[in-house]
Every structure is written in C-alpha cells, then in structure tokens.
PDB file of C-alpha atoms in Angstrom:
ATOM      1  CA  GLN A  27    -127.723  -9.066 202.530  1.00 83.00           C
ATOM      2  CA  MET A  28    -129.680  -6.057 200.989  1.00 90.00           C
ATOM      3  CA  GLN A  29    -132.843  -4.866 202.379  1.00 95.00           C
ATOM      4  CA  LEU A  30    -135.056  -3.189 199.948  1.00 97.00           C
ATOM      5  CA  VAL A  31    -138.258  -1.195 200.679  1.00 97.00           C
ATOM      6  CA  GLU A  32    -140.476   0.159 197.664  1.00 97.00           C
ATOM      7  CA  SER A  33    -142.818   3.133 197.875  1.00 97.00           C
ATOM      8  CA  GLY A  34    -144.807   5.138 195.376  1.00 97.00           C
ATOM      9  CA  GLY A  35    -147.261   2.912 193.844  1.00 97.00           C
ATOM     10  CA  GLY A  36    -151.050   3.812 193.780  1.00 97.00           C
ATOM     11  CA  LEU A  37    -154.089   4.280 191.494  1.00 98.00           C
ATOM     12  CA  VAL A  38    -153.521   6.525 188.399  1.00 98.00           C
ATOM     13  CA  GLN A  39    -155.589   6.954 185.132  1.00 98.00           C
ATOM     14  CA  PRO A  40    -154.111   6.111 181.722  1.00 98.00           C
ATOM     15  CA  GLY A  41    -151.710   8.443 180.492  1.00 98.00           C
ATOM     16  CA  GLY A  42    -150.563   9.536 184.097  1.00 98.00           C
ATOM     17  CA  SER A  43    -147.352   9.355 185.784  1.00 98.00           C
ATOM     18  CA  LEU A  44    -145.931   7.608 188.930  1.00 98.00           C
ATOM     19  CA  ARG A  45    -142.432   7.428 190.516  1.00 98.00           C
ATOM     20  CA  LEU A  46    -141.376   4.403 192.239  1.00 98.00           C
ATOM     21  CA  SER A  47    -138.864   4.556 194.943  1.00 98.00           C
ATOM     22  CA  CYS A  48    -136.762   1.789 196.487  1.00 98.00           C
ATOM     23  CA  ALA A  49    -134.502   2.336 199.546  1.00 97.00           C
ATOM     24  CA  ALA A  50    -131.898   0.013 200.044  1.00 96.00           C
ATOM     25  CA  SER A  51    -129.987  -0.811 203.324  1.00 92.00           C
ATOM     26  CA  GLY A  52    -127.544  -3.623 204.567  1.00 89.00           C
ATOM     27  CA  SER A  53    -124.927  -3.538 201.965  1.00 88.00           C
ATOM     28  CA  ILE A  54    -122.729  -1.427 199.944  1.00 90.00           C
ATOM     29  CA  PHE A  55    -125.567  -0.028 197.605  1.00 92.00           C
ATOM     30  CA  SER A  56    -123.191   1.189 194.740  1.00 90.00           C
ATOM     31  CA  LEU A  57    -121.872  -2.102 193.911  1.00 91.00           C
ATOM     32  CA  TYR A  58    -125.096  -3.623 193.110  1.00 94.00           C
ATOM     33  CA  VAL A  59    -126.950  -3.989 189.732  1.00 97.00           C
ATOM     34  CA  MET A  60    -130.494  -2.674 190.507  1.00 98.00           C
ATOM     35  CA  ALA A  61    -133.618  -3.615 188.706  1.00 98.00           C
ATOM     36  CA  TRP A  62    -137.500  -3.282 188.644  1.00 98.00           C
ATOM     37  CA  TYR A  63    -139.590  -6.238 187.923  1.00 98.00           C
ATOM     38  CA  ARG A  64    -143.217  -6.368 187.663  1.00 98.00           C
ATOM     39  CA  GLN A  65    -146.021  -9.203 187.933  1.00 98.00           C
ATOM     40  CA  ALA A  66    -149.437  -8.974 186.867  1.00 97.00           C
ATOM     41  CA  PRO A  67    -152.014 -11.407 188.009  1.00 92.00           C
ATOM     42  CA  GLY A  68    -151.877 -14.683 186.294  1.00 94.00           C
ATOM     43  CA  LYS A  69    -148.618 -13.910 184.480  1.00 96.00           C
ATOM     44  CA  GLN A  70    -144.865 -14.419 185.187  1.00 97.00           C
ATOM     45  CA  ARG A  71    -142.727 -11.838 186.895  1.00 97.00           C
ATOM     46  CA  GLU A  72    -140.638  -9.948 184.170  1.00 98.00           C
ATOM     47  CA  MET A  73    -137.779  -7.541 184.339  1.00 98.00           C
ATOM     48  CA  VAL A  74    -138.990  -3.928 183.545  1.00 98.00           C
ATOM     49  CA  ALA A  75    -135.753  -1.899 183.886  1.00 98.00           C
ATOM     50  CA  GLU A  76    -132.143  -2.197 185.316  1.00 98.00           C
ATOM     51  CA  ILE A  77    -129.222  -0.208 185.837  1.00 98.00           C
ATOM     52  CA  THR A  78    -125.863  -1.340 186.584  1.00 97.00           C
ATOM     53  CA  ASN A  79    -123.346   0.096 188.968  1.00 93.00           C
ATOM     54  CA  GLY A  80    -121.666   2.063 186.366  1.00 93.00           C
ATOM     55  CA  GLY A  81    -125.068   3.579 185.325  1.00 94.00           C
ATOM     56  CA  ARG A  82    -125.813   1.720 182.264  1.00 97.00           C
ATOM     57  CA  THR A  83    -129.635   1.113 181.803  1.00 98.00           C
ATOM     58  CA  ASN A  84    -131.657  -1.607 180.028  1.00 98.00           C
ATOM     59  CA  TYR A  85    -135.375  -1.507 179.493  1.00 98.00           C
ATOM     60  CA  ALA A  86    -138.107  -4.123 178.469  1.00 98.00           C
ATOM     61  CA  ASP A  87    -139.478  -3.231 174.878  1.00 98.00           C
ATOM     62  CA  SER A  88    -142.692  -2.614 176.267  1.00 97.00           C
ATOM     63  CA  VAL A  89    -141.849   0.191 178.615  1.00 98.00           C
ATOM     64  CA  LYS A  90    -139.009   1.850 176.377  1.00 98.00           C
ATOM     65  CA  GLY A  91    -139.588   5.471 175.774  1.00 97.00           C
ATOM     66  CA  ARG A  92    -142.144   5.712 178.788  1.00 98.00           C
ATOM     67  CA  PHE A  93    -140.089   4.498 181.925  1.00 98.00           C
ATOM     68  CA  THR A  94    -136.754   5.711 183.221  1.00 98.00           C
ATOM     69  CA  ILE A  95    -134.703   4.061 185.686  1.00 98.00           C
ATOM     70  CA  SER A  96    -132.091   6.006 187.932  1.00 98.00           C
ATOM     71  CA  ARG A  97    -130.222   5.620 190.957  1.00 97.00           C
ATOM     72  CA  ASP A  98    -128.724   7.987 193.715  1.00 97.00           C
ATOM     73  CA  ASN A  99    -125.884   6.159 195.278  1.00 95.00           C
ATOM     74  CA  ALA A 100    -125.511   8.861 198.121  1.00 95.00           C
ATOM     75  CA  LYS A 101    -129.260   7.935 199.137  1.00 96.00           C
ATOM     76  CA  ASN A 102    -129.214   4.329 198.519  1.00 97.00           C
ATOM     77  CA  THR A 103    -132.169   4.605 196.513  1.00 97.00           C
ATOM     78  CA  VAL A 104    -133.231   3.563 192.946  1.00 98.00           C
ATOM     79  CA  TYR A 105    -136.183   5.276 191.075  1.00 98.00           C
ATOM     80  CA  LEU A 106    -138.474   4.127 188.242  1.00 98.00           C
ATOM     81  CA  GLN A 107    -140.180   7.318 186.509  1.00 98.00           C
ATOM     82  CA  MET A 108    -143.187   5.823 184.773  1.00 98.00           C
ATOM     83  CA  ASN A 109    -144.976   8.074 182.237  1.00 98.00           C
ATOM     84  CA  SER A 110    -147.711   7.827 179.663  1.00 98.00           C
ATOM     85  CA  LEU A 111    -148.953   4.594 181.815  1.00 98.00           C
ATOM     86  CA  LYS A 112    -151.304   2.059 180.177  1.00 98.00           C
ATOM     87  CA  PRO A 113    -153.696  -0.488 181.663  1.00 97.00           C
ATOM     88  CA  GLU A 114    -151.386  -3.203 180.854  1.00 97.00           C
ATOM     89  CA  ASP A 115    -148.808  -1.631 183.254  1.00 98.00           C
ATOM     90  CA  THR A 116    -151.103  -2.691 185.895  1.00 98.00           C
ATOM     91  CA  ALA A 117    -148.976  -5.077 188.463  1.00 98.00           C
ATOM     92  CA  VAL A 118    -147.173  -5.513 191.617  1.00 98.00           C
ATOM     93  CA  TYR A 119    -143.787  -3.811 191.138  1.00 98.00           C
ATOM     94  CA  TYR A 120    -140.670  -5.316 192.801  1.00 98.00           C
ATOM     95  CA  CYS A 121    -137.250  -3.928 193.521  1.00 98.00           C
ATOM     96  CA  HIS A 122    -134.156  -6.258 193.027  1.00 98.00           C
ATOM     97  CA  ALA A 123    -130.498  -5.921 193.905  1.00 97.00           C
ATOM     98  CA  ARG A 124    -127.930  -8.234 192.428  1.00 95.00           C
ATOM     99  CA  PHE A 125    -124.129  -8.478 193.275  1.00 92.00           C
ATOM    100  CA  SER A 126    -122.963 -11.409 195.432  1.00 85.00           C
ATOM    101  CA  SER A 127    -126.336 -12.333 196.293  1.00 86.00           C
ATOM    102  CA  TYR A 128    -129.938 -11.477 195.336  1.00 92.00           C
ATOM    103  CA  SER A 129    -132.613  -9.436 197.035  1.00 95.00           C
ATOM    104  CA  TRP A 130    -136.168  -8.676 196.394  1.00 97.00           C
ATOM    105  CA  GLY A 131    -138.449  -6.058 197.958  1.00 97.00           C
ATOM    106  CA  GLN A 132    -141.920  -6.640 198.983  1.00 97.00           C
ATOM    107  CA  GLY A 133    -143.533  -5.175 196.116  1.00 97.00           C
ATOM    108  CA  THR A 134    -145.623  -2.046 195.576  1.00 98.00           C
ATOM    109  CA  GLN A 135    -148.789  -2.130 193.522  1.00 98.00           C
ATOM    110  CA  VAL A 136    -149.523  -0.192 190.548  1.00 98.00           C
ATOM    111  CA  THR A 137    -152.893   0.209 189.063  1.00 98.00           C
ATOM    112  CA  VAL A 138    -153.775   2.082 185.783  1.00 98.00           C
ATOM    113  CA  SER A 139    -157.380   2.532 185.403  1.00 97.00           C
ATOM    114  CA  SER A 140    -160.017   5.052 184.556  1.00 95.00           C
TER     115      SER A 140
END
C-alpha cells in the first residue's frame, strides 16, 4: 500500500501562491492516479485536482485556471501549484493515490488570510 506525506502548506495572503508536495513510497508510483482533495471546516472533502498515470489532468471548477497538478515519476512526487489564492481555498489539503487500492496522506493546512 502506498504511503503518502504532504508538505508545503502554510499561511498566505489572498492573491498569493503556494506549492504543495506529496512524496509517495511503498508501491509503484507511476501506476497510480494521484489527486489532491481538500476539506474545509464543516464541509465535505472535495476533489481539487487529479492526474492520471498518463498525465491527463482534471480540476474542480472552483480552481480551474489557478491551480496546476503535476507529477514527477522519477521522484515519486505529485505537486499542486496554487496561484491567486482566495480565502475560500482555506482547508486541509490531502494527497490521494488510487490504483488497486486507495491511500490518503495525513493532510497539510492551507490558510488564506490577510
């Protein structure tokens, strides 16, 4: 089963940028569909972006044009570049891996506030 460790969260002002990283281990990373989800207080967890093992991407409408997901199979890492951040992007962001099984990371907090 894949182990996932997120990093890169923090406090940023509206309009700012952050890059999240998710380091994977324990399985063949290149086979997995990787995704970022987020969960804000009092809300359900939602998919933000995903990238297939072939590199196709899909985004939630709320982040299209602002967020970019990418992966580096040589480094077993998936990234989420977040630009033009808004207060409503504040949430815990989770890395997710899907192939023959599912894995979640522990989450990293992103807070967008002035």
